[in-house]
Amino acid sequence: MEEMNRKKIKKTGRKPKIDPAVHRYSFNLSDEDNAKFLALFDQSGMNVMAHFITACIFQKTVKTVKIDMNAVEYHAGLTNFFGQFRGIATNYNQIVKLLNSNFSEKKALVYLYKL
């Protein structure tokens, strides 16, 4: 009898959340307010609008991310330069190995000085 009274625990499906968000609220904005709201939402960098609204209501810190395009271009230029520098170093390394394997040490040094 005790076995029949026990509920069978199913191990399929999604695990229930500990604290589900079941309370819903609705509010209306004018065109001006909506434009301000969307601008603030874009500046925050958050992906979910509901998280942004709750952060604003409960006065949590809302992070804003500003991207400096000059710094991005500078970083891209440095990355490109470093890639070229690494390519030159690799080519130089290959040439030195070939010279050392095919010629005597003195002849290889003569060819290296010409580079």
JSON list of C-alpha atoms in Angstrom, two decimals, residues 15-21:
[
{"chain": "A", "resi": 15, "resn": "LYS", "atom": "CA", "xyz": [13.76, 21.00, -14.45]},
{"chain": "A", "resi": 16, "resn": "PRO", "atom": "CA", "xyz": [11.44, 23.51, -12.76]},
{"chain": "A", "resi": 17, "resn": "LYS", "atom": "CA", "xyz": [12.97, 26.84, -11.73]},
{"chain": "A", "resi": 18, "resn": "ILE", "atom": "CA", "xyz": [13.46, 27.51, -8.04]},
{"chain": "A", "resi": 19, "resn": "ASP", "atom": "CA", "xyz": [12.02, 31.03, -8.21]},
{"chain": "A", "resi": 20, "resn": "PRO", "atom": "CA", "xyz": [10.02, 31.41, -11.43]},
{"chain": "A", "resi": 21, "resn": "ALA", "atom": "CA", "xyz": [9.01, 34.89, -12.61]}
]
